[in-house]
Amino acid sequence: MPTPSMEDYIEQIYILIEEKGYARVSDIAEALSVHPSSVTKMVQKLDKDQYLIYEKYRGLVLTTKGKKIGKRLVYRHDLLEQFMRLIGVEEELIYNDVEGIEHHLSWNAIDRIGDLVQFFEEDESRVEMLRSIQKSNEENGDS
Ligand SMILES: [Mn+2]
């Protein structure tokens, strides 16, 4: 199992390759706000653990294992953003909240959150019911 930090790298590398076709050390460093030397170190570890293949002057490619995990990590991040939006968390808080919790939930919890998102998406009136509860809680002084 990758550590939380490894997960952040694999997730970001997967996104960069999806969007641009490649992931350079400098792009990864910028996306994660870390020093390029930290990226090089982590990329070497990810290579050793067979998530990717890194060649200093030719860039890096995800292995089948790296791609599979990358895809799940991006799905997890997107699902949690959807969940936060659905439960009414303020938009400007969502990204950081998801970054803060995504590594600490079991895949079982992720799947159940997926069910809940589906439950609300299948019937817009369910979302409206939730909003009316939130509205009355706000009126009663809940933050
Ligand atoms: Mn994330």
mmCIF file of C-alpha atoms and ligand atoms in Angstrom:
data_model
loop_
_atom_site.group_PDB
_atom_site.id
_atom_site.type_symbol
_atom_site.label_atom_id
_atom_site.label_comp_id
_atom_site.label_asym_id
_atom_site.label_seq_id
_atom_site.Cartn_x
_atom_site.Cartn_y
_atom_site.Cartn_z
ATOM 1 C CA MET A 1 0.000 0.000 0.000
ATOM 2 C CA PRO A 2 1.309 3.463 -0.867
ATOM 3 C CA THR A 3 1.700 5.968 1.997
ATOM 4 C CA PRO A 4 -0.419 9.186 1.970
ATOM 5 C CA SER A 5 2.486 11.096 0.478
ATOM 6 C CA MET A 6 3.035 8.478 -2.221
ATOM 7 C CA GLU A 7 -0.683 8.632 -2.966
ATOM 8 C CA ASP A 8 -0.483 12.404 -3.523
ATOM 9 C CA TYR A 9 2.343 11.922 -6.016
ATOM 10 C CA ILE A 10 0.707 9.051 -7.889
ATOM 11 C CA GLU A 11 -2.571 11.001 -8.050
ATOM 12 C CA GLN A 12 -0.858 14.128 -9.380
ATOM 13 C CA ILE A 13 1.305 12.244 -11.886
ATOM 14 C CA TYR A 14 -1.799 10.452 -13.172
ATOM 15 C CA ILE A 15 -3.610 13.798 -13.635
ATOM 16 C CA LEU A 16 -0.632 15.406 -15.402
ATOM 17 C CA ILE A 17 -0.257 12.491 -17.815
ATOM 18 C CA GLU A 18 -4.023 12.519 -18.516
ATOM 19 C CA GLU A 19 -3.996 16.266 -19.171
ATOM 20 C CA LYS A 20 -0.673 16.807 -20.938
ATOM 21 C CA GLY A 21 0.523 13.387 -21.977
ATOM 22 C CA TYR A 22 3.580 13.562 -19.731
ATOM 23 C CA ALA A 23 4.650 14.478 -16.191
ATOM 24 C CA ARG A 24 7.908 16.358 -15.671
ATOM 25 C CA VAL A 25 9.601 16.665 -12.296
ATOM 26 C CA SER A 26 9.133 20.455 -12.461
ATOM 27 C CA ASP A 27 5.389 20.113 -13.173
ATOM 28 C CA ILE A 28 4.925 17.666 -10.314
ATOM 29 C CA ALA A 29 6.858 19.978 -7.959
ATOM 30 C CA GLU A 30 4.663 22.903 -8.948
ATOM 31 C CA ALA A 31 1.403 20.957 -8.633
ATOM 32 C CA LEU A 32 2.307 19.706 -5.148
ATOM 33 C CA SER A 33 4.126 22.889 -4.005
ATOM 34 C CA VAL A 34 7.297 20.989 -3.124
ATOM 35 C CA HIS A 35 10.957 21.308 -4.083
ATOM 36 C CA PRO A 36 12.028 19.461 -7.263
ATOM 37 C CA SER A 37 14.618 17.506 -5.243
ATOM 38 C CA SER A 38 11.794 16.051 -3.112
ATOM 39 C CA VAL A 39 10.040 15.008 -6.312
ATOM 40 C CA THR A 40 13.161 13.280 -7.624
ATOM 41 C CA LYS A 41 13.527 11.400 -4.360
ATOM 42 C CA MET A 42 9.902 10.275 -4.302
ATOM 43 C CA VAL A 43 9.898 9.372 -7.981
ATOM 44 C CA GLN A 44 12.893 7.100 -7.335
ATOM 45 C CA LYS A 45 10.985 5.417 -4.525
ATOM 46 C CA LEU A 46 7.891 5.015 -6.710
ATOM 47 C CA ASP A 47 10.112 3.496 -9.395
ATOM 48 C CA LYS A 48 11.593 1.067 -6.870
ATOM 49 C CA ASP A 49 8.072 0.064 -5.754
ATOM 50 C CA GLN A 50 7.075 -0.408 -9.401
ATOM 51 C CA TYR A 51 4.430 2.307 -9.659
ATOM 52 C CA LEU A 52 6.361 3.986 -12.458
ATOM 53 C CA ILE A 53 9.471 3.842 -14.578
ATOM 54 C CA TYR A 54 11.760 6.841 -14.251
ATOM 55 C CA GLU A 55 14.550 7.686 -16.643
ATOM 56 C CA LYS A 56 16.367 10.856 -15.785
ATOM 57 C CA TYR A 57 16.429 12.418 -19.234
ATOM 58 C CA ARG A 58 13.385 10.796 -20.737
ATOM 59 C CA GLY A 59 10.787 11.443 -18.068
ATOM 60 C CA LEU A 60 8.523 8.957 -16.388
ATOM 61 C CA VAL A 61 5.724 6.596 -17.247
ATOM 62 C CA LEU A 62 3.274 4.892 -14.924
ATOM 63 C CA THR A 63 3.300 1.105 -14.876
ATOM 64 C CA THR A 64 0.031 -0.825 -15.139
ATOM 65 C CA LYS A 65 -0.020 -0.961 -11.329
ATOM 66 C CA GLY A 66 0.642 2.814 -11.110
ATOM 67 C CA LYS A 67 -2.089 3.622 -13.619
ATOM 68 C CA LYS A 68 -4.634 1.438 -11.863
ATOM 69 C CA ILE A 69 -3.963 3.057 -8.500
ATOM 70 C CA GLY A 70 -3.748 6.545 -10.018
ATOM 71 C CA LYS A 71 -7.169 6.120 -11.561
ATOM 72 C CA ARG A 72 -8.694 5.021 -8.243
ATOM 73 C CA LEU A 73 -7.055 7.919 -6.375
ATOM 74 C CA VAL A 74 -8.428 10.466 -8.838
ATOM 75 C CA TYR A 75 -11.863 8.828 -8.623
ATOM 76 C CA ARG A 76 -11.689 8.985 -4.820
ATOM 77 C CA HIS A 77 -10.711 12.672 -4.839
ATOM 78 C CA ASP A 78 -13.492 13.576 -7.294
ATOM 79 C CA LEU A 79 -16.095 11.555 -5.396
ATOM 80 C CA LEU A 80 -15.183 13.258 -2.111
ATOM 81 C CA GLU A 81 -15.449 16.692 -3.772
ATOM 82 C CA GLN A 82 -18.881 15.713 -5.068
ATOM 83 C CA PHE A 83 -19.850 14.540 -1.587
ATOM 84 C CA MET A 84 -18.689 17.793 0.034
ATOM 85 C CA ARG A 85 -20.597 19.842 -2.547
ATOM 86 C CA LEU A 86 -23.678 17.721 -2.025
ATOM 87 C CA ILE A 87 -23.708 18.121 1.746
ATOM 88 C CA GLY A 88 -23.383 21.866 1.265
ATOM 89 C CA VAL A 89 -19.771 22.578 2.263
ATOM 90 C CA GLU A 90 -18.666 26.024 1.075
ATOM 91 C CA GLU A 91 -16.969 25.830 -2.323
ATOM 92 C CA GLU A 92 -13.727 27.509 -1.231
ATOM 93 C CA LEU A 93 -13.246 24.940 1.549
ATOM 94 C CA ILE A 94 -13.860 21.819 -0.492
ATOM 95 C CA TYR A 95 -10.445 21.216 -2.089
ATOM 96 C CA ASN A 96 -8.447 21.469 1.128
ATOM 97 C CA ASP A 97 -10.982 19.445 3.094
ATOM 98 C CA VAL A 98 -10.734 16.647 0.536
ATOM 99 C CA GLU A 99 -6.923 16.803 0.561
ATOM 100 C CA GLY A 100 -7.120 16.513 4.342
ATOM 101 C CA ILE A 101 -9.340 13.431 4.538
ATOM 102 C CA GLU A 102 -8.818 11.447 1.339
ATOM 103 C CA HIS A 103 -5.887 9.367 2.607
ATOM 104 C CA HIS A 104 -7.575 8.447 5.850
ATOM 105 C CA LEU A 105 -10.743 6.711 4.729
ATOM 106 C CA SER A 106 -11.063 3.001 3.986
ATOM 107 C CA TRP A 107 -12.158 1.944 0.502
ATOM 108 C CA ASN A 108 -15.237 0.575 2.215
ATOM 109 C CA ALA A 109 -16.118 4.085 3.453
ATOM 110 C CA ILE A 110 -15.442 5.465 -0.042
ATOM 111 C CA ASP A 111 -17.867 2.966 -1.563
ATOM 112 C CA ARG A 112 -20.578 3.814 0.991
ATOM 113 C CA ILE A 113 -20.094 7.544 0.336
ATOM 114 C CA GLY A 114 -20.512 6.659 -3.338
ATOM 115 C CA ASP A 115 -23.884 5.069 -2.466
ATOM 116 C CA LEU A 116 -24.931 8.199 -0.599
ATOM 117 C CA VAL A 117 -23.997 10.496 -3.485
ATOM 118 C CA GLN A 118 -25.985 8.204 -5.783
ATOM 119 C CA PHE A 119 -28.955 8.282 -3.387
ATOM 120 C CA PHE A 120 -29.098 12.074 -3.643
ATOM 121 C CA GLU A 121 -28.398 12.221 -7.370
ATOM 122 C CA GLU A 122 -31.209 9.832 -8.195
ATOM 123 C CA ASP A 123 -33.821 12.199 -6.829
ATOM 124 C CA GLU A 124 -33.372 15.970 -6.721
ATOM 125 C CA SER A 125 -36.096 16.263 -4.033
ATOM 126 C CA ARG A 126 -33.736 14.480 -1.600
ATOM 127 C CA VAL A 127 -31.207 17.279 -2.068
ATOM 128 C CA GLU A 128 -33.953 19.838 -1.522
ATOM 129 C CA MET A 129 -34.949 18.131 1.750
ATOM 130 C CA LEU A 130 -31.346 18.317 2.942
ATOM 131 C CA ARG A 131 -31.138 21.994 1.966
ATOM 132 C CA SER A 132 -34.275 22.792 3.940
ATOM 133 C CA ILE A 133 -32.817 21.119 7.063
ATOM 134 C CA GLN A 134 -29.619 23.123 6.560
ATOM 135 C CA LYS A 135 -31.584 26.313 6.148
ATOM 136 C CA SER A 136 -33.486 25.764 9.378
ATOM 137 C CA ASN A 137 -30.267 24.866 11.247
ATOM 138 C CA GLU A 138 -28.639 28.054 9.989
ATOM 139 C CA GLU A 139 -31.604 30.087 11.109
ATOM 140 C CA ASN A 140 -31.285 28.504 14.527
ATOM 141 C CA GLY A 141 -27.738 29.740 14.873
ATOM 142 C CA ASP A 142 -25.741 26.669 13.804
ATOM 143 C CA SER A 143 -22.583 28.415 12.462
HETATM 144 MN MN MN B 1 -6.250 14.722 -3.831
#
